[in-house]
GROMACS .gro file of C-alpha atoms in nm:
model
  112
    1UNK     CA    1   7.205  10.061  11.358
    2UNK     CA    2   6.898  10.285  11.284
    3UNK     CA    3   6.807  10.341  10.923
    4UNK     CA    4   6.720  10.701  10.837
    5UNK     CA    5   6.556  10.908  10.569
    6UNK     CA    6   6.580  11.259  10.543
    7UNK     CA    7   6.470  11.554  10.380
    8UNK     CA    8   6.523  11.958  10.403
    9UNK     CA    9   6.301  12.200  10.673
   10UNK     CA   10   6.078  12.386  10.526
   11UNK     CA   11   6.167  12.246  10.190
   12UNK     CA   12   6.488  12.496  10.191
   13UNK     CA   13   6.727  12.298  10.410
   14UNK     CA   14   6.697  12.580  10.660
   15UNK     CA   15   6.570  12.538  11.028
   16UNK     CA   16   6.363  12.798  11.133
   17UNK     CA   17   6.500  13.184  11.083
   18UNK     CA   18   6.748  13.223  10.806
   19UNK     CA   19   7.117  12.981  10.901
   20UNK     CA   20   7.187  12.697  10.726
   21UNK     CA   21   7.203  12.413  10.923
   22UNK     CA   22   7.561  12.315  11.008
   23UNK     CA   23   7.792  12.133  11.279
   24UNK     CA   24   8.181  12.153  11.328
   25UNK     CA   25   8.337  11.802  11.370
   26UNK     CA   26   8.695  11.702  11.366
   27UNK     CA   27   8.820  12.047  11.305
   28UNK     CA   28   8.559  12.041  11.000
   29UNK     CA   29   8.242  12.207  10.906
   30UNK     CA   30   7.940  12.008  10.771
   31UNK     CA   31   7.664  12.100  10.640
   32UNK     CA   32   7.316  11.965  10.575
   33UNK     CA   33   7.227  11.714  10.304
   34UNK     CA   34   6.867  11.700  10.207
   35UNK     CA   35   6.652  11.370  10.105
   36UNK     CA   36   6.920  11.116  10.120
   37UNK     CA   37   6.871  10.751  10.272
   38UNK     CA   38   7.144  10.661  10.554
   39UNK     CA   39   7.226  10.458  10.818
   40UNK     CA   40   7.293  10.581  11.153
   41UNK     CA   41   7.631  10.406  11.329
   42UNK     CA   42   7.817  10.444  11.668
   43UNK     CA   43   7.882  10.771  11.833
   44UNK     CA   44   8.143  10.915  11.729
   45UNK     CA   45   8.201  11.225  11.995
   46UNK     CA   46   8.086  11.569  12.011
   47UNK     CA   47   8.027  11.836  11.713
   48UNK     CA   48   7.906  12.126  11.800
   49UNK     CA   49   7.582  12.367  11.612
   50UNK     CA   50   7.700  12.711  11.592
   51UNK     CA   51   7.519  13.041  11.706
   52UNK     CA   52   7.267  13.185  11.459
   53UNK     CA   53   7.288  13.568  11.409
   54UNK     CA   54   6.903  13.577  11.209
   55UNK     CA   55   6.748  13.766  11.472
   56UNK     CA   56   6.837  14.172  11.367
   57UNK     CA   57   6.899  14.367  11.689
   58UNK     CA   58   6.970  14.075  11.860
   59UNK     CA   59   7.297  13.945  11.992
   60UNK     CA   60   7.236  13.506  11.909
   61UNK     CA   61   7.648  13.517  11.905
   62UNK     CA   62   7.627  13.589  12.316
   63UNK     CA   63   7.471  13.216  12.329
   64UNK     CA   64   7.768  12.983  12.223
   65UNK     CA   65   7.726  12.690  12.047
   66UNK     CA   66   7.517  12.388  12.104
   67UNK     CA   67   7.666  12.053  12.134
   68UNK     CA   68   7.536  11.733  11.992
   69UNK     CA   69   7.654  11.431  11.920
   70UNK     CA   70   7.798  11.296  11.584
   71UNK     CA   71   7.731  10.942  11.503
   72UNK     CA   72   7.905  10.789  11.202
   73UNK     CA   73   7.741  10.739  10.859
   74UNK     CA   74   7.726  10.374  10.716
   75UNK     CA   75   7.939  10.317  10.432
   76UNK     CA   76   8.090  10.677  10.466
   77UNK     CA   77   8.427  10.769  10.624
   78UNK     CA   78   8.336  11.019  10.889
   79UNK     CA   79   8.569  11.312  10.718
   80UNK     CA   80   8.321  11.290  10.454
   81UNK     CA   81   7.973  11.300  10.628
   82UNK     CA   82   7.852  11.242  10.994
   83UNK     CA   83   7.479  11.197  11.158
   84UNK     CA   84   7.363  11.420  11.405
   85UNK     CA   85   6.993  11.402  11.611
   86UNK     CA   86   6.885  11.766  11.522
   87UNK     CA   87   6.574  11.738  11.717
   88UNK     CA   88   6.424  11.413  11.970
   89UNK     CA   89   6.257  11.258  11.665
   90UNK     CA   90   6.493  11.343  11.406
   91UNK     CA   91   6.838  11.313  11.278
   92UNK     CA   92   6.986  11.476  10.970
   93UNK     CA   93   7.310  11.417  10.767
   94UNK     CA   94   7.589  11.651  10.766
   95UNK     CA   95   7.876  11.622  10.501
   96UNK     CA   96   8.179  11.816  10.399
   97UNK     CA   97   8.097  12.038  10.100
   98UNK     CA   98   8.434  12.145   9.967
   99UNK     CA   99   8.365  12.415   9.699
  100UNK     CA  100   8.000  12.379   9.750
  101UNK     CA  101   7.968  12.056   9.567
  102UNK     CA  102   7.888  11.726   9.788
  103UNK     CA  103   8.119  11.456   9.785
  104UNK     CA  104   8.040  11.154   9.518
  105UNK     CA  105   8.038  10.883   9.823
  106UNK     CA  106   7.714  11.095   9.981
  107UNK     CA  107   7.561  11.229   9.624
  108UNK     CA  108   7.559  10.847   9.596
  109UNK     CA  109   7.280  10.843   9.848
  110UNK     CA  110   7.063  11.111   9.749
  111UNK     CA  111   6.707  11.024   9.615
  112UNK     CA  112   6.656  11.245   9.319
   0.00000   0.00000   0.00000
């Protein structure tokens, strides 16, 4: 189990460029949660990051999307929120945001 805190890119919860950072999963779509504490379980398969269309004039849909693997979330049911590794040094929390508001079980873990 590896314990991990994190917080937004670039203070907006954006990577680089303009797309929110987001995975599919399970048939869902999850989306970045910013400065929450979590632990990092057992793989759980493969989720995928789709293209990013922020580039005008350029085609980012002609590169298909990037797989990663999702790890479960300690404490949290993996419908609600998974872990990915978004970069070699650094993985993020995804959850479920139905209607744009975060599930209580992951608001739960957010500091401040």
């Amino acid at each position: 189990m590896l314990t991990v805190a994190c917080s937004a890119h670039g203070g907006g919860g954006e990577a680089g460029g303009s797309c929110a950072i987001a995975a599919t999963y399970g048939g869902r779509t999850y989306t970045q949660v910013a400065n929450v504490d979590f632990t990092v379980g057992k793989a759980l398969g493969t989720a995928e990051f789709p293209p990013c269309d922020d580039t005008p004039g350029h085609n980012d849909d002609a590169v298909g999307t990037e797989p990663t693997t999702a790890y479960a979330v300690g404490g949290l049911n993996p419908r609600i929120a998974i872990a990915v590794r978004y970069t070699s040094d650094e993985v993020m929390l995804l959850a479920v945001q139905p209607g744009g508001s975060l599930p209580p079980e992951v608001k739960a873990l957010t500091r401040g």
